[in-house]
Every structure is written in structure tokens, then in C-alpha cells.
Amino acid sequence: MKLIYTVREMQAWADEQRSAGRRIGLVPTMGALHAGHLALVREAARRADEVVVSIFVNPTQFVQGEDFDRYPRTLEADLRALVETGHSVTVFAPPDEEMYPGGQAANRTWVTVEGLDAHLCGRHRPGHFRGVTTVVARLFLVAKPHVAVFGLKDAQQFVILRRMVRDLHFDVEMVGMPTVREADGLALSSRNVYLNPREREQAVVLSQAVEAARQRVEAGEQEAGVIVETMRLTLARAPEGRVQYAEVVDAETLQPIDRIEPGQEVLAAVAVFFGSTRLIDNAFVQAPPAP
Ligand code: AMP
């Protein structure tokens, strides 16, 4: 395993691989790696000759009052988990100063994708996606990947990044992978470690809610309001959960819809707080075609 800390070294390594004709696959992460991240690493290894995993808790995507300071940082365990995949992985783990010289307050260059953050997480975490697009654009310019692999667990993030790649003509193939789950359906997340046993048990309602939405849409329900109500009823089974949103939006524009058209792809998504821990889940669903 190769460990790289600086932008310059990362770029030099990427240039070497590229001039040797080797394809680079990038998996951006904030560390605290779990089986969901490792599935992305395996997919990157399938699609590229060299896999780069970036481990960087990106300060600019945390909104004021969020868990930046207490976000789990487990570099040694992360490196062990990557070794155990059996793939040869290059880890890029820059200090904040490398990615944001002079610190976040001194940063003057941002990448924003307008409009797609008006709903879902973007509506409740102002500035979050600007931080994500800014850091991923930098990671693309530093690790120079041919292909980048992301989880669809963060569906809005994926849709926004895909749009950024299209609009800025990044020559990077974008791959979105299905959400890896616990046996009871809970989506794996680095933040699950914050849950106490009672909350952990109740957190199963998120996956149940989006699954109920999927079934409704696939059965031909066209009223988005009915689907939202179905999700809310399911979420209400968790007495300690505090729902932040339950929404049905168009899968590409991420704008809310009233009536789902035949054949339309939608995204059903929820966010729920347990204490101060915020969990999300979602499903892309294709409505049945017109009869
Ligand atoms: P994070 O470290 O949380 O920023 O996530 C890094 C990448 O892993 C993102 O592309 C996430 O969407 C993806 N990811 C996180 N959790 C899962 C999961 N349960 N299944 C699949 N991918 C995931």
C-alpha cells in the first residue's frame, strides 16, 4: 500500500500512471471505512488498473454546528481494511492545509452546481454541496482519475457531482453503486457508531420507509403526496426519530413533483435525526410505463 500526503506527490504519481497507460480509479471518502466503502473500492479495482482511495474529512462540507470535530477519524483501521481487500490501493490522505492552503476562511475558489441543492439535504444543509463539489473537483485535478466511484446512498450528492462533471467537461467516468446495508436494512454509515442501542434498533425505519415508497411507485401510485404520507407513517414507528424531511423528487432535476408520470424516474428520500445523529436513506424508482 502506498500512502501519499501531498498534492504534488499525488499529481506526480498520477502523471506516472497515466504516461504508462494505466487507468486510475478514484474512491473519495472521509474515512471511518465500512463495507459500503469497500464495495466501491472493489468496483474501482474492477474498472481500473490503479485504485486511489482518498481519506479526507472535508471541512468545507460541514455546516456550522455539525459534527466536523467529532467525526470519526480511524486512519490506522482504514488502512488495515484496505489491505484486507487484497487490492493494491494508493491512499491519498492530505492534511487540511494541502487541500485548502491558508485554511477554509482563506479559500476563494468554489465550485457550485446551482438549483440541484434546493431540496432534500441541500435545503437543510446550506453550503454542504458547495463544499462537496469543491473538494471533489480538487480531488479530480489532483488524483487525475479516469473513473470515480461513489455510493448512491448519497443520491443527491451523486446527481450533483454527475452534473458538475458534465458541465465542467471533466474527463471522468462517474459510477454510482447501490447502498450496502446491515441485515435489517439499515444503510451502512460512518455515523451509525453514534447511535445508542435503542436508536440503532429504531433506525431501521429509514430503509423501511423508502422500501414502502418503492413498492407504492412500482405498483402505479402517481400521487407523490400519498407516497410521502406512506414514508411518514413508516418513520413514525420510531418514537425517538425526528423527521427532517420525507420527499419525492424527479431523479434528475431533484425538483419536487405532485404527480408521477408513467415511466418517470423518481427519488424517494428521507432524513431522520436520532438525538443529534442525522441519518439518510433513499431509493431511485422507475414508475411503470403507461398501460
Ligand atoms: P463518506 O466517507 O461518508 O463521505 O462516503 C464516501 C463514499 O462512500 C460516498 O460515495 C458514499 O456515498 C459512499 N457510501 C457511504 N455509505 C455507503 C453505503 N452504505 N453503501 C455504499 N456506498 C456508501
PDB file of C-alpha atoms and ligand atoms in Angstrom:
ATOM      1  CA  MET A   1       0.000   0.000   0.000  1.00  0.00           C
ATOM      2  CA  LYS A   2       1.243   3.451  -0.895  1.00  0.00           C
ATOM      3  CA  LEU A   3       0.373   6.417   1.304  1.00  0.00           C
ATOM      4  CA  ILE A   4       0.508   9.929  -0.156  1.00  0.00           C
ATOM      5  CA  TYR A   5       0.004  13.117   1.850  1.00  0.00           C
ATOM      6  CA  THR A   6       0.751  15.940  -0.547  1.00  0.00           C
ATOM      7  CA  VAL A   7      -0.931  17.321  -3.647  1.00  0.00           C
ATOM      8  CA  ARG A   8       2.345  17.490  -5.540  1.00  0.00           C
ATOM      9  CA  GLU A   9       3.249  13.867  -4.880  1.00  0.00           C
ATOM     10  CA  MET A  10      -0.268  12.730  -5.746  1.00  0.00           C
ATOM     11  CA  GLN A  11      -0.184  14.583  -9.059  1.00  0.00           C
ATOM     12  CA  ALA A  12       3.266  13.251  -9.917  1.00  0.00           C
ATOM     13  CA  TRP A  13       2.144   9.694  -9.147  1.00  0.00           C
ATOM     14  CA  ALA A  14      -0.995  10.139 -11.287  1.00  0.00           C
ATOM     15  CA  ASP A  15       1.049  11.522 -14.185  1.00  0.00           C
ATOM     16  CA  GLU A  16       3.355   8.495 -13.989  1.00  0.00           C
ATOM     17  CA  GLN A  17       0.426   6.078 -14.129  1.00  0.00           C
ATOM     18  CA  ARG A  18      -1.166   7.931 -16.995  1.00  0.00           C
ATOM     19  CA  SER A  19       2.003   8.017 -19.068  1.00  0.00           C
ATOM     20  CA  ALA A  20       2.421   4.275 -18.503  1.00  0.00           C
ATOM     21  CA  GLY A  21      -1.085   3.886 -19.960  1.00  0.00           C
ATOM     22  CA  ARG A  22      -2.578   2.800 -16.651  1.00  0.00           C
ATOM     23  CA  ARG A  23      -6.201   3.622 -15.828  1.00  0.00           C
ATOM     24  CA  ILE A  24      -6.804   5.316 -12.457  1.00  0.00           C
ATOM     25  CA  GLY A  25      -9.943   4.702 -10.401  1.00  0.00           C
ATOM     26  CA  LEU A  26     -10.717   7.097  -7.537  1.00  0.00           C
ATOM     27  CA  VAL A  27     -12.887   6.451  -4.481  1.00  0.00           C
ATOM     28  CA  PRO A  28     -13.324   9.660  -2.469  1.00  0.00           C
ATOM     29  CA  THR A  29     -14.107   9.057   1.221  1.00  0.00           C
ATOM     30  CA  MET A  30     -13.961  10.736   4.602  1.00  0.00           C
ATOM     31  CA  GLY A  31     -12.535   7.569   6.175  1.00  0.00           C
ATOM     32  CA  ALA A  32     -14.072   5.533   9.007  1.00  0.00           C
ATOM     33  CA  LEU A  33     -14.322   2.911   6.305  1.00  0.00           C
ATOM     34  CA  HIS A  34     -17.028   0.248   6.359  1.00  0.00           C
ATOM     35  CA  ALA A  35     -18.235  -2.436   3.956  1.00  0.00           C
ATOM     36  CA  GLY A  36     -20.063   0.197   1.859  1.00  0.00           C
ATOM     37  CA  HIS A  37     -16.798   1.987   1.108  1.00  0.00           C
ATOM     38  CA  LEU A  38     -15.023  -1.309   0.428  1.00  0.00           C
ATOM     39  CA  ALA A  39     -17.650  -2.237  -2.181  1.00  0.00           C
ATOM     40  CA  LEU A  40     -16.716   0.984  -4.001  1.00  0.00           C
ATOM     41  CA  VAL A  41     -13.023   0.039  -3.801  1.00  0.00           C
ATOM     42  CA  ARG A  42     -13.740  -3.376  -5.322  1.00  0.00           C
ATOM     43  CA  GLU A  43     -15.719  -1.770  -8.145  1.00  0.00           C
ATOM     44  CA  ALA A  44     -12.904   0.714  -8.807  1.00  0.00           C
ATOM     45  CA  ALA A  45     -10.424  -2.194  -8.938  1.00  0.00           C
ATOM     46  CA  ARG A  46     -12.659  -3.906 -11.497  1.00  0.00           C
ATOM     47  CA  ARG A  47     -12.738  -0.806 -13.682  1.00  0.00           C
ATOM     48  CA  ALA A  48      -9.174   0.500 -13.382  1.00  0.00           C
ATOM     49  CA  ASP A  49      -5.568  -0.642 -13.118  1.00  0.00           C
ATOM     50  CA  GLU A  50      -4.761   1.544 -10.112  1.00  0.00           C
ATOM     51  CA  VAL A  51      -7.125   2.425  -7.256  1.00  0.00           C
ATOM     52  CA  VAL A  52      -6.769   5.631  -5.281  1.00  0.00           C
ATOM     53  CA  VAL A  53      -8.794   5.967  -2.077  1.00  0.00           C
ATOM     54  CA  SER A  54      -8.812   9.498  -0.721  1.00  0.00           C
ATOM     55  CA  ILE A  55      -9.359   9.825   3.004  1.00  0.00           C
ATOM     56  CA  PHE A  56     -10.107  13.430   3.845  1.00  0.00           C
ATOM     57  CA  VAL A  57     -12.641  14.786   6.333  1.00  0.00           C
ATOM     58  CA  ASN A  58     -13.521  17.785   4.219  1.00  0.00           C
ATOM     59  CA  PRO A  59     -14.103  20.798   6.469  1.00  0.00           C
ATOM     60  CA  THR A  60     -15.964  22.827   3.821  1.00  0.00           C
ATOM     61  CA  GLN A  61     -18.864  20.382   3.573  1.00  0.00           C
ATOM     62  CA  PHE A  62     -19.708  20.562   7.274  1.00  0.00           C
ATOM     63  CA  VAL A  63     -22.275  23.218   8.072  1.00  0.00           C
ATOM     64  CA  GLN A  64     -21.866  25.242  11.241  1.00  0.00           C
ATOM     65  CA  GLY A  65     -22.961  23.207  14.265  1.00  0.00           C
ATOM     66  CA  GLU A  66     -22.357  19.855  12.537  1.00  0.00           C
ATOM     67  CA  ASP A  67     -20.032  17.077  13.681  1.00  0.00           C
ATOM     68  CA  PHE A  68     -16.738  18.066  11.979  1.00  0.00           C
ATOM     69  CA  ASP A  69     -14.737  17.952  15.229  1.00  0.00           C
ATOM     70  CA  ARG A  70     -16.108  14.645  16.425  1.00  0.00           C
ATOM     71  CA  TYR A  71     -16.350  12.932  13.007  1.00  0.00           C
ATOM     72  CA  PRO A  72     -14.665   9.502  13.445  1.00  0.00           C
ATOM     73  CA  ARG A  73     -11.020   9.555  12.294  1.00  0.00           C
ATOM     74  CA  THR A  74      -9.661   5.996  12.186  1.00  0.00           C
ATOM     75  CA  LEU A  75      -6.772   6.079   9.696  1.00  0.00           C
ATOM     76  CA  GLU A  76      -4.952   3.001  11.003  1.00  0.00           C
ATOM     77  CA  ALA A  77      -8.040   0.802  10.939  1.00  0.00           C
ATOM     78  CA  ASP A  78      -8.910   2.211   7.491  1.00  0.00           C
ATOM     79  CA  LEU A  79      -5.504   1.229   6.119  1.00  0.00           C
ATOM     80  CA  ARG A  80      -5.877  -2.280   7.574  1.00  0.00           C
ATOM     81  CA  ALA A  81      -9.332  -2.635   5.984  1.00  0.00           C
ATOM     82  CA  LEU A  82      -7.933  -1.580   2.622  1.00  0.00           C
ATOM     83  CA  VAL A  83      -5.051  -4.080   2.881  1.00  0.00           C
ATOM     84  CA  GLU A  84      -7.596  -6.792   3.649  1.00  0.00           C
ATOM     85  CA  THR A  85      -9.427  -6.146   0.358  1.00  0.00           C
ATOM     86  CA  GLY A  86      -6.417  -7.776  -1.340  1.00  0.00           C
ATOM     87  CA  HIS A  87      -6.278  -4.945  -3.903  1.00  0.00           C
ATOM     88  CA  SER A  88      -3.228  -2.770  -4.165  1.00  0.00           C
ATOM     89  CA  VAL A  89      -4.509   0.643  -3.166  1.00  0.00           C
ATOM     90  CA  THR A  90      -2.881   4.061  -3.102  1.00  0.00           C
ATOM     91  CA  VAL A  91      -4.232   6.124  -0.221  1.00  0.00           C
ATOM     92  CA  PHE A  92      -4.306   9.903  -0.519  1.00  0.00           C
ATOM     93  CA  ALA A  93      -4.697  11.354   2.981  1.00  0.00           C
ATOM     94  CA  PRO A  94      -3.846  15.058   2.791  1.00  0.00           C
ATOM     95  CA  PRO A  95      -3.842  17.375   5.794  1.00  0.00           C
ATOM     96  CA  ASP A  96      -6.404  20.214   5.554  1.00  0.00           C
ATOM     97  CA  GLU A  97      -3.654  22.670   4.650  1.00  0.00           C
ATOM     98  CA  GLU A  98      -2.831  20.718   1.467  1.00  0.00           C
ATOM     99  CA  MET A  99      -6.384  20.879   0.137  1.00  0.00           C
ATOM    100  CA  TYR A 100      -7.138  24.375   1.445  1.00  0.00           C
ATOM    101  CA  PRO A 101      -3.882  26.332   1.669  1.00  0.00           C
ATOM    102  CA  GLY A 102      -4.257  29.045   4.297  1.00  0.00           C
ATOM    103  CA  GLY A 103      -7.354  27.371   5.713  1.00  0.00           C
ATOM    104  CA  GLN A 104     -11.027  27.368   4.844  1.00  0.00           C
ATOM    105  CA  ALA A 105     -11.511  31.080   5.553  1.00  0.00           C
ATOM    106  CA  ALA A 106      -8.806  31.979   3.030  1.00  0.00           C
ATOM    107  CA  ASN A 107     -10.390  29.901   0.268  1.00  0.00           C
ATOM    108  CA  ARG A 108     -11.549  31.965  -2.708  1.00  0.00           C
ATOM    109  CA  THR A 109     -12.393  29.362  -5.328  1.00  0.00           C
ATOM    110  CA  TRP A 110     -15.579  27.370  -5.087  1.00  0.00           C
ATOM    111  CA  VAL A 111     -17.457  25.083  -7.424  1.00  0.00           C
ATOM    112  CA  THR A 112     -21.234  25.343  -7.241  1.00  0.00           C
ATOM    113  CA  VAL A 113     -23.928  23.479  -9.122  1.00  0.00           C
ATOM    114  CA  GLU A 114     -26.985  25.677  -8.974  1.00  0.00           C
ATOM    115  CA  GLY A 115     -30.539  24.594  -8.260  1.00  0.00           C
ATOM    116  CA  LEU A 116     -29.970  20.908  -7.595  1.00  0.00           C
ATOM    117  CA  ASP A 117     -29.438  21.613  -3.895  1.00  0.00           C
ATOM    118  CA  ALA A 118     -32.734  23.407  -3.339  1.00  0.00           C
ATOM    119  CA  HIS A 119     -34.418  20.346  -1.812  1.00  0.00           C
ATOM    120  CA  LEU A 120     -33.617  17.237   0.232  1.00  0.00           C
ATOM    121  CA  CYS A 121     -30.316  17.540   2.147  1.00  0.00           C
ATOM    122  CA  GLY A 122     -29.314  20.725   0.322  1.00  0.00           C
ATOM    123  CA  ARG A 123     -32.267  22.608   1.705  1.00  0.00           C
ATOM    124  CA  HIS A 124     -31.364  21.714   5.277  1.00  0.00           C
ATOM    125  CA  ARG A 125     -27.563  21.917   4.993  1.00  0.00           C
ATOM    126  CA  PRO A 126     -26.870  25.238   3.248  1.00  0.00           C
ATOM    127  CA  GLY A 127     -23.377  25.244   1.736  1.00  0.00           C
ATOM    128  CA  HIS A 128     -22.891  21.497   2.172  1.00  0.00           C
ATOM    129  CA  PHE A 129     -22.941  20.600  -1.517  1.00  0.00           C
ATOM    130  CA  ARG A 130     -20.756  23.560  -2.432  1.00  0.00           C
ATOM    131  CA  GLY A 131     -18.164  22.001  -0.121  1.00  0.00           C
ATOM    132  CA  VAL A 132     -18.631  18.585  -1.726  1.00  0.00           C
ATOM    133  CA  THR A 133     -18.345  19.818  -5.321  1.00  0.00           C
ATOM    134  CA  THR A 134     -15.360  22.000  -4.441  1.00  0.00           C
ATOM    135  CA  VAL A 135     -13.421  19.162  -2.819  1.00  0.00           C
ATOM    136  CA  VAL A 136     -14.310  16.555  -5.446  1.00  0.00           C
ATOM    137  CA  ALA A 137     -13.280  18.928  -8.261  1.00  0.00           C
ATOM    138  CA  ARG A 138      -9.925  19.353  -6.476  1.00  0.00           C
ATOM    139  CA  LEU A 139      -9.563  15.599  -5.950  1.00  0.00           C
ATOM    140  CA  PHE A 140     -10.175  15.085  -9.675  1.00  0.00           C
ATOM    141  CA  LEU A 141      -7.447  17.605 -10.503  1.00  0.00           C
ATOM    142  CA  VAL A 142      -5.050  16.046  -8.009  1.00  0.00           C
ATOM    143  CA  ALA A 143      -5.602  12.278  -8.438  1.00  0.00           C
ATOM    144  CA  LYS A 144      -6.431  12.616 -12.163  1.00  0.00           C
ATOM    145  CA  PRO A 145      -8.784   9.604 -12.293  1.00  0.00           C
ATOM    146  CA  HIS A 146     -10.278   8.081 -15.422  1.00  0.00           C
ATOM    147  CA  VAL A 147     -13.172   6.733 -13.372  1.00  0.00           C
ATOM    148  CA  ALA A 148     -14.606   7.731  -9.978  1.00  0.00           C
ATOM    149  CA  VAL A 149     -16.869   5.523  -7.867  1.00  0.00           C
ATOM    150  CA  PHE A 150     -19.495   6.889  -5.473  1.00  0.00           C
ATOM    151  CA  GLY A 151     -22.300   5.425  -3.369  1.00  0.00           C
ATOM    152  CA  LEU A 152     -25.916   6.051  -4.294  1.00  0.00           C
ATOM    153  CA  LYS A 153     -26.630   6.186  -0.577  1.00  0.00           C
ATOM    154  CA  ASP A 154     -25.744   9.848  -1.021  1.00  0.00           C
ATOM    155  CA  ALA A 155     -28.060  10.135  -4.002  1.00  0.00           C
ATOM    156  CA  GLN A 156     -28.290  13.921  -4.152  1.00  0.00           C
ATOM    157  CA  GLN A 157     -24.505  14.142  -3.935  1.00  0.00           C
ATOM    158  CA  PHE A 158     -24.161  11.749  -6.868  1.00  0.00           C
ATOM    159  CA  VAL A 159     -26.674  13.617  -9.045  1.00  0.00           C
ATOM    160  CA  ILE A 160     -24.969  16.949  -8.306  1.00  0.00           C
ATOM    161  CA  LEU A 161     -21.453  15.606  -8.952  1.00  0.00           C
ATOM    162  CA  ARG A 162     -22.578  13.981 -12.200  1.00  0.00           C
ATOM    163  CA  ARG A 163     -23.920  17.359 -13.295  1.00  0.00           C
ATOM    164  CA  MET A 164     -20.660  19.080 -12.309  1.00  0.00           C
ATOM    165  CA  VAL A 165     -18.688  16.570 -14.391  1.00  0.00           C
ATOM    166  CA  ARG A 166     -20.947  17.159 -17.381  1.00  0.00           C
ATOM    167  CA  ASP A 167     -20.955  20.960 -17.102  1.00  0.00           C
ATOM    168  CA  LEU A 168     -17.205  21.362 -16.499  1.00  0.00           C
ATOM    169  CA  HIS A 169     -16.257  18.714 -19.087  1.00  0.00           C
ATOM    170  CA  PHE A 170     -14.304  16.679 -16.564  1.00  0.00           C
ATOM    171  CA  ASP A 171     -12.995  13.654 -18.441  1.00  0.00           C
ATOM    172  CA  VAL A 172     -14.025  11.296 -15.637  1.00  0.00           C
ATOM    173  CA  GLU A 173     -16.450   8.387 -15.857  1.00  0.00           C
ATOM    174  CA  MET A 174     -18.916   8.550 -12.955  1.00  0.00           C
ATOM    175  CA  VAL A 175     -20.081   5.282 -11.389  1.00  0.00           C
ATOM    176  CA  GLY A 176     -22.809   5.076  -8.736  1.00  0.00           C
ATOM    177  CA  MET A 177     -23.034   1.924  -6.620  1.00  0.00           C
ATOM    178  CA  PRO A 178     -26.038   0.540  -4.713  1.00  0.00           C
ATOM    179  CA  THR A 179     -26.237   1.093  -0.967  1.00  0.00           C
ATOM    180  CA  VAL A 180     -24.689  -1.613   1.220  1.00  0.00           C
ATOM    181  CA  ARG A 181     -26.925  -2.415   4.197  1.00  0.00           C
ATOM    182  CA  GLU A 182     -26.975  -4.197   7.549  1.00  0.00           C
ATOM    183  CA  ALA A 183     -29.041  -7.386   7.733  1.00  0.00           C
ATOM    184  CA  ASP A 184     -32.107  -5.443   8.943  1.00  0.00           C
ATOM    185  CA  GLY A 185     -31.846  -2.926   6.103  1.00  0.00           C
ATOM    186  CA  LEU A 186     -30.080  -0.015   7.827  1.00  0.00           C
ATOM    187  CA  ALA A 187     -27.726   1.659   5.341  1.00  0.00           C
ATOM    188  CA  LEU A 188     -24.104   1.414   6.491  1.00  0.00           C
ATOM    189  CA  SER A 189     -22.824   4.836   7.508  1.00  0.00           C
ATOM    190  CA  SER A 190     -19.790   6.126   9.372  1.00  0.00           C
ATOM    191  CA  ARG A 191     -22.284   7.950  11.599  1.00  0.00           C
ATOM    192  CA  ASN A 192     -24.057   4.765  12.750  1.00  0.00           C
ATOM    193  CA  VAL A 193     -21.440   4.492  15.532  1.00  0.00           C
ATOM    194  CA  TYR A 194     -23.105   7.482  17.229  1.00  0.00           C
ATOM    195  CA  LEU A 195     -26.379   5.557  17.764  1.00  0.00           C
ATOM    196  CA  ASN A 196     -27.186   4.023  21.139  1.00  0.00           C
ATOM    197  CA  PRO A 197     -28.731   0.518  21.055  1.00  0.00           C
ATOM    198  CA  ARG A 198     -32.309   1.809  21.202  1.00  0.00           C
ATOM    199  CA  GLU A 199     -31.731   4.309  18.407  1.00  0.00           C
ATOM    200  CA  ARG A 200     -29.934   1.673  16.367  1.00  0.00           C
ATOM    201  CA  GLU A 201     -32.955  -0.586  16.616  1.00  0.00           C
ATOM    202  CA  GLN A 202     -35.371   2.177  15.618  1.00  0.00           C
ATOM    203  CA  ALA A 203     -33.161   3.384  12.737  1.00  0.00           C
ATOM    204  CA  VAL A 204     -34.466   0.505  10.629  1.00  0.00           C
ATOM    205  CA  VAL A 205     -37.494   2.695   9.805  1.00  0.00           C
ATOM    206  CA  LEU A 206     -35.491   4.699   7.248  1.00  0.00           C
ATOM    207  CA  SER A 207     -34.922   1.755   4.926  1.00  0.00           C
ATOM    208  CA  GLN A 208     -38.467   0.528   5.564  1.00  0.00           C
ATOM    209  CA  ALA A 209     -39.835   3.931   4.564  1.00  0.00           C
ATOM    210  CA  VAL A 210     -38.002   4.123   1.247  1.00  0.00           C
ATOM    211  CA  GLU A 211     -38.817   0.487   0.531  1.00  0.00           C
ATOM    212  CA  ALA A 212     -42.516   1.216   1.144  1.00  0.00           C
ATOM    213  CA  ALA A 213     -42.218   4.181  -1.240  1.00  0.00           C
ATOM    214  CA  ARG A 214     -40.591   1.968  -3.861  1.00  0.00           C
ATOM    215  CA  GLN A 215     -43.401  -0.545  -3.650  1.00  0.00           C
ATOM    216  CA  ARG A 216     -46.061   2.163  -3.951  1.00  0.00           C
ATOM    217  CA  VAL A 217     -44.459   3.761  -7.012  1.00  0.00           C
ATOM    218  CA  GLU A 218     -43.863   0.411  -8.680  1.00  0.00           C
ATOM    219  CA  ALA A 219     -47.496  -0.531  -8.016  1.00  0.00           C
ATOM    220  CA  GLY A 220     -48.532   2.534 -10.021  1.00  0.00           C
ATOM    221  CA  GLU A 221     -49.300   5.121  -7.333  1.00  0.00           C
ATOM    222  CA  GLN A 222     -48.954   8.506  -9.041  1.00  0.00           C
ATOM    223  CA  GLU A 223     -49.711  10.959  -6.241  1.00  0.00           C
ATOM    224  CA  ALA A 224     -46.406  11.978  -4.696  1.00  0.00           C
ATOM    225  CA  GLY A 225     -48.335  13.166  -1.615  1.00  0.00           C
ATOM    226  CA  VAL A 226     -49.587   9.649  -0.989  1.00  0.00           C
ATOM    227  CA  ILE A 227     -46.059   8.288  -1.191  1.00  0.00           C
ATOM    228  CA  VAL A 228     -44.733  10.937   1.170  1.00  0.00           C
ATOM    229  CA  GLU A 229     -47.525  10.063   3.604  1.00  0.00           C
ATOM    230  CA  THR A 230     -46.595   6.371   3.374  1.00  0.00           C
ATOM    231  CA  MET A 231     -42.990   7.222   4.229  1.00  0.00           C
ATOM    232  CA  ARG A 232     -44.016   9.475   7.114  1.00  0.00           C
ATOM    233  CA  LEU A 233     -46.272   6.776   8.602  1.00  0.00           C
ATOM    234  CA  THR A 234     -43.408   4.287   8.454  1.00  0.00           C
ATOM    235  CA  LEU A 235     -40.948   6.744  10.021  1.00  0.00           C
ATOM    236  CA  ALA A 236     -43.437   7.448  12.817  1.00  0.00           C
ATOM    237  CA  ARG A 237     -42.835   3.910  14.099  1.00  0.00           C
ATOM    238  CA  ALA A 238     -39.557   5.173  15.608  1.00  0.00           C
ATOM    239  CA  PRO A 239     -40.600   7.043  18.747  1.00  0.00           C
ATOM    240  CA  GLU A 240     -37.193   8.704  19.136  1.00  0.00           C
ATOM    241  CA  GLY A 241     -36.760   9.652  15.488  1.00  0.00           C
ATOM    242  CA  ARG A 242     -37.245  13.282  14.442  1.00  0.00           C
ATOM    243  CA  VAL A 243     -38.018  13.514  10.734  1.00  0.00           C
ATOM    244  CA  GLN A 244     -36.146  16.262   8.898  1.00  0.00           C
ATOM    245  CA  TYR A 245     -37.649  15.511   5.502  1.00  0.00           C
ATOM    246  CA  ALA A 246     -39.505  12.893   3.500  1.00  0.00           C
ATOM    247  CA  GLU A 247     -39.684  13.883  -0.167  1.00  0.00           C
ATOM    248  CA  VAL A 248     -40.318  12.546  -3.641  1.00  0.00           C
ATOM    249  CA  VAL A 249     -38.436  14.401  -6.384  1.00  0.00           C
ATOM    250  CA  ASP A 250     -37.587  13.930 -10.038  1.00  0.00           C
ATOM    251  CA  ALA A 251     -34.457  11.756 -10.226  1.00  0.00           C
ATOM    252  CA  GLU A 252     -32.548  14.151 -12.486  1.00  0.00           C
ATOM    253  CA  THR A 253     -33.713  17.673 -11.652  1.00  0.00           C
ATOM    254  CA  LEU A 254     -34.245  16.881  -7.942  1.00  0.00           C
ATOM    255  CA  GLN A 255     -37.332  19.137  -8.028  1.00  0.00           C
ATOM    256  CA  PRO A 256     -40.408  18.056  -6.072  1.00  0.00           C
ATOM    257  CA  ILE A 257     -43.286  16.605  -8.029  1.00  0.00           C
ATOM    258  CA  ASP A 258     -47.014  16.394  -7.406  1.00  0.00           C
ATOM    259  CA  ARG A 259     -47.892  13.732  -9.895  1.00  0.00           C
ATOM    260  CA  ILE A 260     -45.543  10.988 -11.060  1.00  0.00           C
ATOM    261  CA  GLU A 261     -45.712  10.465 -14.816  1.00  0.00           C
ATOM    262  CA  PRO A 262     -45.694   6.953 -16.306  1.00  0.00           C
ATOM    263  CA  GLY A 263     -42.094   5.845 -16.860  1.00  0.00           C
ATOM    264  CA  GLN A 264     -40.680   8.736 -14.813  1.00  0.00           C
ATOM    265  CA  GLU A 265     -37.712   8.005 -12.584  1.00  0.00           C
ATOM    266  CA  VAL A 266     -38.098   9.497  -9.129  1.00  0.00           C
ATOM    267  CA  LEU A 267     -36.043   9.659  -5.968  1.00  0.00           C
ATOM    268  CA  ALA A 268     -37.797   8.931  -2.674  1.00  0.00           C
ATOM    269  CA  ALA A 269     -35.638  10.199   0.165  1.00  0.00           C
ATOM    270  CA  VAL A 270     -35.738  10.659   3.928  1.00  0.00           C
ATOM    271  CA  ALA A 271     -33.589  12.206   6.653  1.00  0.00           C
ATOM    272  CA  VAL A 272     -34.180  11.485  10.328  1.00  0.00           C
ATOM    273  CA  PHE A 273     -32.426  12.673  13.479  1.00  0.00           C
ATOM    274  CA  PHE A 274     -31.840  10.353  16.419  1.00  0.00           C
ATOM    275  CA  GLY A 275     -30.580  12.743  19.064  1.00  0.00           C
ATOM    276  CA  SER A 276     -28.004  14.807  17.200  1.00  0.00           C
ATOM    277  CA  THR A 277     -27.219  11.990  14.752  1.00  0.00           C
ATOM    278  CA  ARG A 278     -28.663  12.569  11.317  1.00  0.00           C
ATOM    279  CA  LEU A 279     -29.298   9.551   9.096  1.00  0.00           C
ATOM    280  CA  ILE A 280     -30.433   9.463   5.464  1.00  0.00           C
ATOM    281  CA  ASP A 281     -31.761   6.872   3.083  1.00  0.00           C
ATOM    282  CA  ASN A 282     -33.322   6.910  -0.374  1.00  0.00           C
ATOM    283  CA  ALA A 283     -34.321   4.899  -3.409  1.00  0.00           C
ATOM    284  CA  PHE A 284     -34.330   5.651  -7.125  1.00  0.00           C
ATOM    285  CA  VAL A 285     -37.556   4.193  -8.503  1.00  0.00           C
ATOM    286  CA  GLN A 286     -38.878   3.904 -12.042  1.00  0.00           C
ATOM    287  CA  ALA A 287     -42.633   4.385 -12.348  1.00  0.00           C
ATOM    288  CA  PRO A 288     -44.341   1.770 -14.522  1.00  0.00           C
ATOM    289  CA  PRO A 289     -44.871   2.740 -18.182  1.00  0.00           C
ATOM    290  CA  ALA A 290     -48.269   3.923 -19.409  1.00  0.00           C
ATOM    291  CA  PRO A 291     -50.661   0.993 -19.853  1.00  0.00           C
TER     292      PRO A 291
HETATM  293  P1  AMP B   1     -18.272   9.200   3.109  1.00  0.00           P
HETATM  294  O1  AMP B   1     -16.998   8.674   3.644  1.00  0.00           O
HETATM  295  O2  AMP B   1     -19.428   9.023   4.000  1.00  0.00           O
HETATM  296  O3  AMP B   1     -18.132  10.582   2.528  1.00  0.00           O
HETATM  297  O4  AMP B   1     -18.608   8.285   1.864  1.00  0.00           O
HETATM  298  C1  AMP B   1     -17.675   8.034   0.854  1.00  0.00           C
HETATM  299  C2  AMP B   1     -18.367   7.311  -0.281  1.00  0.00           C
HETATM  300  O5  AMP B   1     -18.912   6.090   0.194  1.00  0.00           O
HETATM  301  C3  AMP B   1     -19.544   8.108  -0.861  1.00  0.00           C
HETATM  302  O6  AMP B   1     -19.556   7.963  -2.269  1.00  0.00           O
HETATM  303  C4  AMP B   1     -20.733   7.450  -0.218  1.00  0.00           C
HETATM  304  O7  AMP B   1     -21.904   7.571  -0.984  1.00  0.00           O
HETATM  305  C5  AMP B   1     -20.269   6.008  -0.159  1.00  0.00           C
HETATM  306  N1  AMP B   1     -21.032   5.253   0.828  1.00  0.00           N
HETATM  307  C6  AMP B   1     -21.278   5.597   2.122  1.00  0.00           C
HETATM  308  N2  AMP B   1     -22.068   4.679   2.722  1.00  0.00           N
HETATM  309  C7  AMP B   1     -22.332   3.722   1.779  1.00  0.00           C
HETATM  310  C8  AMP B   1     -23.093   2.515   1.777  1.00  0.00           C
HETATM  311  N3  AMP B   1     -23.759   2.099   2.848  1.00  0.00           N
HETATM  312  N4  AMP B   1     -23.142   1.805   0.622  1.00  0.00           N
HETATM  313  C9  AMP B   1     -22.476   2.216  -0.485  1.00  0.00           C
HETATM  314  N5  AMP B   1     -21.734   3.343  -0.544  1.00  0.00           N
HETATM  315  C10 AMP B   1     -21.660   4.094   0.580  1.00  0.00           C
END
